[in-house]
Amino acid sequence: DRSIFLSWEKNTEKDLKGYKIYFQTDKFDIPDNVMSVTPDITSFKIDNLINGEIYFIAVTAFDYSTESKFSSIKSSVPNKFSN
């Protein structure tokens, strides 16, 4: 399947601009993969990953001037679906 599905609770701040999704294969490295989504989105599918590789994922909320701290870091492994 080469993908990971994630979801998070909606941030209720009035000036919320969106969320940033950080992911990588090294838990202790600075994230080099970042995707941004609009504030109405609270779930996301990361595609084109490597099956069997462990990925570390965190989400932040941001407004026009600041970004929150990372959420708790979660890990997931995409797997190929078998029929």
Tab-separated table of N, CA and C in Angstrom:
chain	number	residue	atom	x	y	z
A	1	ASP	N	0.821	-1.198	0.000
A	1	ASP	CA	0.000	0.000	0.000
A	1	ASP	C	0.865	1.263	0.000
A	2	ARG	N	2.066	1.210	0.611
A	2	ARG	CA	3.013	2.324	0.600
A	2	ARG	C	2.442	3.622	1.169
A	3	SER	N	1.540	3.523	2.150
A	3	SER	CA	0.948	4.729	2.721
A	3	SER	C	0.662	4.543	4.206
A	4	ILE	N	0.514	5.680	4.882
A	4	ILE	CA	0.146	5.728	6.293
A	4	ILE	C	-1.001	6.720	6.425
A	5	PHE	N	-2.034	6.333	7.159
A	5	PHE	CA	-3.162	7.214	7.424
A	5	PHE	C	-3.053	7.717	8.853
A	6	LEU	N	-3.233	9.027	9.058
A	6	LEU	CA	-3.202	9.571	10.408
A	6	LEU	C	-4.336	10.559	10.597
A	7	SER	N	-4.709	10.787	11.856
A	7	SER	CA	-5.739	11.771	12.183
A	7	SER	C	-5.393	12.411	13.516
A	8	TRP	N	-5.972	13.574	13.773
A	8	TRP	CA	-5.697	14.323	14.995
A	8	TRP	C	-6.930	15.119	15.375
A	9	GLU	N	-6.938	15.597	16.622
A	9	GLU	CA	-8.049	16.412	17.098
A	9	GLU	C	-7.914	17.827	16.580
A	10	LYS	N	-9.048	18.427	16.257
A	10	LYS	CA	-9.081	19.784	15.714
A	10	LYS	C	-8.599	20.795	16.750
A	11	ASN	N	-7.750	21.710	16.315
A	11	ASN	CA	-7.311	22.821	17.147
A	11	ASN	C	-8.416	23.876	17.113
A	12	THR	N	-8.775	24.436	18.259
A	12	THR	CA	-9.913	25.358	18.327
A	12	THR	C	-9.510	26.833	18.349
A	13	GLU	N	-8.244	27.132	18.175
A	13	GLU	CA	-7.830	28.539	18.157
A	13	GLU	C	-8.457	29.251	16.961
A	14	LYS	N	-8.929	30.487	17.186
A	14	LYS	CA	-9.630	31.235	16.138
A	14	LYS	C	-8.714	31.663	14.994
A	15	ASP	N	-7.417	31.835	15.272
A	15	ASP	CA	-6.502	32.307	14.223
A	15	ASP	C	-5.725	31.171	13.558
A	16	LEU	N	-6.187	29.944	13.716
A	16	LEU	CA	-5.511	28.782	13.133
A	16	LEU	C	-5.454	28.911	11.608
A	17	LYS	N	-4.271	28.727	11.053
A	17	LYS	CA	-4.091	28.770	9.602
A	17	LYS	C	-4.012	27.367	8.995
A	18	GLY	N	-3.536	26.391	9.800
A	18	GLY	CA	-3.448	25.033	9.280
A	18	GLY	C	-2.605	24.135	10.158
A	19	TYR	N	-2.259	22.974	9.615
A	19	TYR	CA	-1.442	21.975	10.304
A	19	TYR	C	-0.259	21.616	9.426
A	20	LYS	N	0.848	21.279	10.060
A	20	LYS	CA	2.005	20.756	9.344
A	20	LYS	C	2.236	19.322	9.805
A	21	ILE	N	2.473	18.454	8.860
A	21	ILE	CA	2.709	17.038	9.126
A	21	ILE	C	4.173	16.769	8.810
A	22	TYR	N	4.909	16.326	9.818
A	22	TYR	CA	6.330	16.032	9.679
A	22	TYR	C	6.505	14.517	9.711
A	23	PHE	N	7.316	13.985	8.809
A	23	PHE	CA	7.574	12.541	8.845
A	23	PHE	C	8.959	12.240	8.295
A	24	GLN	N	9.534	11.159	8.809
A	24	GLN	CA	10.867	10.720	8.382
A	24	GLN	C	11.138	9.333	8.928
A	25	THR	N	12.253	8.752	8.530
A	25	THR	CA	12.597	7.404	8.971
A	25	THR	C	13.581	7.397	10.139
A	26	ASP	N	14.121	8.534	10.525
A	26	ASP	CA	15.061	8.621	11.649
A	26	ASP	C	14.438	9.455	12.757
A	27	LYS	N	14.105	8.819	13.875
A	27	LYS	CA	13.402	9.492	14.965
A	27	LYS	C	14.189	10.661	15.542
A	28	PHE	N	15.500	10.592	15.507
A	28	PHE	CA	16.308	11.594	16.188
A	28	PHE	C	16.893	12.642	15.253
A	29	ASP	N	16.462	12.650	14.023
A	29	ASP	CA	16.953	13.611	13.043
A	29	ASP	C	15.929	14.730	12.883
A	30	ILE	N	16.340	15.844	12.330
A	30	ILE	CA	15.412	16.934	12.042
A	30	ILE	C	14.528	16.491	10.873
A	31	PRO	N	13.199	16.627	11.010
A	31	PRO	CA	12.314	16.162	9.936
A	31	PRO	C	12.616	16.856	8.614
A	32	ASP	N	12.721	16.069	7.557
A	32	ASP	CA	12.986	16.653	6.255
A	32	ASP	C	11.783	16.543	5.318
A	33	ASN	N	10.722	15.937	5.772
A	33	ASN	CA	9.496	15.838	4.983
A	33	ASN	C	8.383	16.571	5.713
A	34	VAL	N	7.869	17.615	5.096
A	34	VAL	CA	6.819	18.425	5.716
A	34	VAL	C	5.713	18.656	4.700
A	35	MET	N	4.479	18.478	5.155
A	35	MET	CA	3.313	18.778	4.327
A	35	MET	C	2.400	19.691	5.135
A	36	SER	N	1.776	20.647	4.492
A	36	SER	CA	0.832	21.548	5.157
A	36	SER	C	-0.573	21.277	4.645
A	37	VAL	N	-1.541	21.369	5.573
A	37	VAL	CA	-2.953	21.225	5.211
A	37	VAL	C	-3.747	22.353	5.862
A	38	THR	N	-4.912	22.614	5.335
A	38	THR	CA	-5.768	23.689	5.822
A	38	THR	C	-6.409	23.322	7.168
A	39	PRO	N	-6.928	24.317	7.903
A	39	PRO	CA	-7.445	24.038	9.255
A	39	PRO	C	-8.681	23.149	9.310
A	40	ASP	N	-9.384	22.984	8.208
A	40	ASP	CA	-10.576	22.127	8.214
A	40	ASP	C	-10.240	20.647	8.081
A	41	ILE	N	-8.985	20.322	7.808
A	41	ILE	CA	-8.563	18.929	7.637
A	41	ILE	C	-7.991	18.398	8.950
A	42	THR	N	-8.470	17.238	9.402
A	42	THR	CA	-7.958	16.613	10.631
A	42	THR	C	-7.542	15.163	10.407
A	43	SER	N	-7.360	14.792	9.153
A	43	SER	CA	-6.815	13.470	8.831
A	43	SER	C	-6.067	13.594	7.508
A	44	PHE	N	-5.124	12.685	7.302
A	44	PHE	CA	-4.280	12.795	6.120
A	44	PHE	C	-3.670	11.442	5.804
A	45	LYS	N	-3.498	11.163	4.523
A	45	LYS	CA	-2.857	9.940	4.060
A	45	LYS	C	-1.529	10.324	3.411
A	46	ILE	N	-0.433	9.807	3.951
A	46	ILE	CA	0.885	10.038	3.375
A	46	ILE	C	1.155	8.888	2.403
A	47	ASP	N	1.374	9.210	1.145
A	47	ASP	CA	1.578	8.205	0.106
A	47	ASP	C	3.040	8.121	-0.329
A	48	ASN	N	3.312	7.140	-1.173
A	48	ASN	CA	4.625	6.943	-1.809
A	48	ASN	C	5.745	6.678	-0.805
A	49	LEU	N	5.423	5.914	0.236
A	49	LEU	CA	6.415	5.528	1.238
A	49	LEU	C	6.993	4.165	0.881
A	50	ILE	N	7.950	3.721	1.647
A	50	ILE	CA	8.570	2.415	1.416
A	50	ILE	C	7.946	1.400	2.368
A	51	ASN	N	7.351	0.347	1.821
A	51	ASN	CA	6.767	-0.703	2.656
A	51	ASN	C	7.835	-1.332	3.539
A	52	GLY	N	7.491	-1.594	4.792
A	52	GLY	CA	8.398	-2.256	5.718
A	52	GLY	C	9.355	-1.310	6.436
A	53	GLU	N	9.399	-0.048	6.036
A	53	GLU	CA	10.274	0.952	6.663
A	53	GLU	C	9.491	1.649	7.775
A	54	ILE	N	10.120	1.880	8.931
A	54	ILE	CA	9.435	2.566	10.021
A	54	ILE	C	9.522	4.073	9.799
A	55	TYR	N	8.386	4.748	9.966
A	55	TYR	CA	8.306	6.206	9.819
A	55	TYR	C	7.873	6.817	11.149
A	56	PHE	N	8.464	7.945	11.481
A	56	PHE	CA	8.119	8.703	12.679
A	56	PHE	C	7.378	9.948	12.228
A	57	ILE	N	6.245	10.210	12.888
A	57	ILE	CA	5.324	11.238	12.423
A	57	ILE	C	4.930	12.147	13.580
A	58	ALA	N	4.863	13.450	13.311
A	58	ALA	CA	4.378	14.423	14.288
A	58	ALA	C	3.588	15.498	13.545
A	59	VAL	N	2.662	16.128	14.251
A	59	VAL	CA	1.826	17.178	13.667
A	59	VAL	C	1.964	18.433	14.516
A	60	THR	N	1.949	19.595	13.861
A	60	THR	CA	1.897	20.878	14.558
A	60	THR	C	0.717	21.666	14.020
A	61	ALA	N	0.256	22.620	14.815
A	61	ALA	CA	-0.739	23.596	14.359
A	61	ALA	C	-0.005	24.924	14.192
A	62	PHE	N	-0.432	25.723	13.213
A	62	PHE	CA	0.220	27.012	13.031
A	62	PHE	C	-0.802	28.091	12.685
A	63	ASP	N	-0.439	29.327	13.034
A	63	ASP	CA	-1.244	30.468	12.645
A	63	ASP	C	-0.355	31.391	11.811
A	64	TYR	N	-0.675	32.651	11.748
A	64	TYR	CA	0.087	33.551	10.872
A	64	TYR	C	1.447	33.938	11.436
A	65	SER	N	1.674	33.707	12.732
A	65	SER	CA	2.956	34.133	13.305
A	65	SER	C	3.684	33.065	14.115
A	66	THR	N	3.010	32.008	14.532
A	66	THR	CA	3.660	31.005	15.371
A	66	THR	C	3.270	29.584	14.945
A	67	GLU	N	4.064	28.638	15.449
A	67	GLU	CA	3.792	27.219	15.222
A	67	GLU	C	3.859	26.511	16.574
A	68	SER	N	2.945	25.595	16.817
A	68	SER	CA	2.923	24.870	18.090
A	68	SER	C	4.117	23.930	18.189
A	69	LYS	N	4.310	23.391	19.367
A	69	LYS	CA	5.297	22.332	19.550
A	69	LYS	C	4.799	21.087	18.824
A	70	PHE	N	5.713	20.153	18.558
A	70	PHE	CA	5.316	18.893	17.939
A	70	PHE	C	4.318	18.153	18.823
A	71	SER	N	3.384	17.480	18.186
A	71	SER	CA	2.544	16.537	18.915
A	71	SER	C	3.453	15.416	19.413
A	72	SER	N	2.904	14.489	20.140
A	72	SER	CA	3.725	13.329	20.491
A	72	SER	C	4.110	12.622	19.195
A	73	ILE	N	5.322	12.122	19.162
A	73	ILE	CA	5.816	11.456	17.959
A	73	ILE	C	5.268	10.033	17.925
A	74	LYS	N	4.658	9.687	16.819
A	74	LYS	CA	4.106	8.349	16.616
A	74	LYS	C	4.926	7.646	15.542
A	75	SER	N	4.874	6.341	15.550
A	75	SER	CA	5.566	5.588	14.506
A	75	SER	C	4.576	4.654	13.817
A	76	SER	N	4.873	4.375	12.557
A	76	SER	CA	4.025	3.488	11.785
A	76	SER	C	4.869	2.875	10.657
A	77	VAL	N	4.426	1.705	10.199
A	77	VAL	CA	5.134	0.995	9.135
A	77	VAL	C	4.123	0.682	8.039
A	78	PRO	N	4.310	1.259	6.842
A	78	PRO	CA	3.403	0.891	5.747
A	78	PRO	C	3.680	-0.549	5.292
A	79	ASN	N	2.625	-1.263	4.998
A	79	ASN	CA	2.759	-2.655	4.553
A	79	ASN	C	1.979	-2.865	3.271
A	80	LYS	N	2.452	-3.768	2.470
A	80	LYS	CA	1.759	-4.111	1.244
A	80	LYS	C	0.573	-5.000	1.597
A	81	PHE	N	-0.599	-4.613	1.061
A	81	PHE	CA	-1.776	-5.442	1.267
A	81	PHE	C	-1.631	-6.725	0.468
A	82	SER	N	-2.042	-7.825	1.070
A	82	SER	CA	-2.028	-9.082	0.331
A	82	SER	C	-3.471	-9.532	0.079
A	83	ASN	N	-3.682	-10.159	-1.050
A	83	ASN	CA	-5.034	-10.618	-1.402
A	83	ASN	C	-5.228	-12.049	-0.984
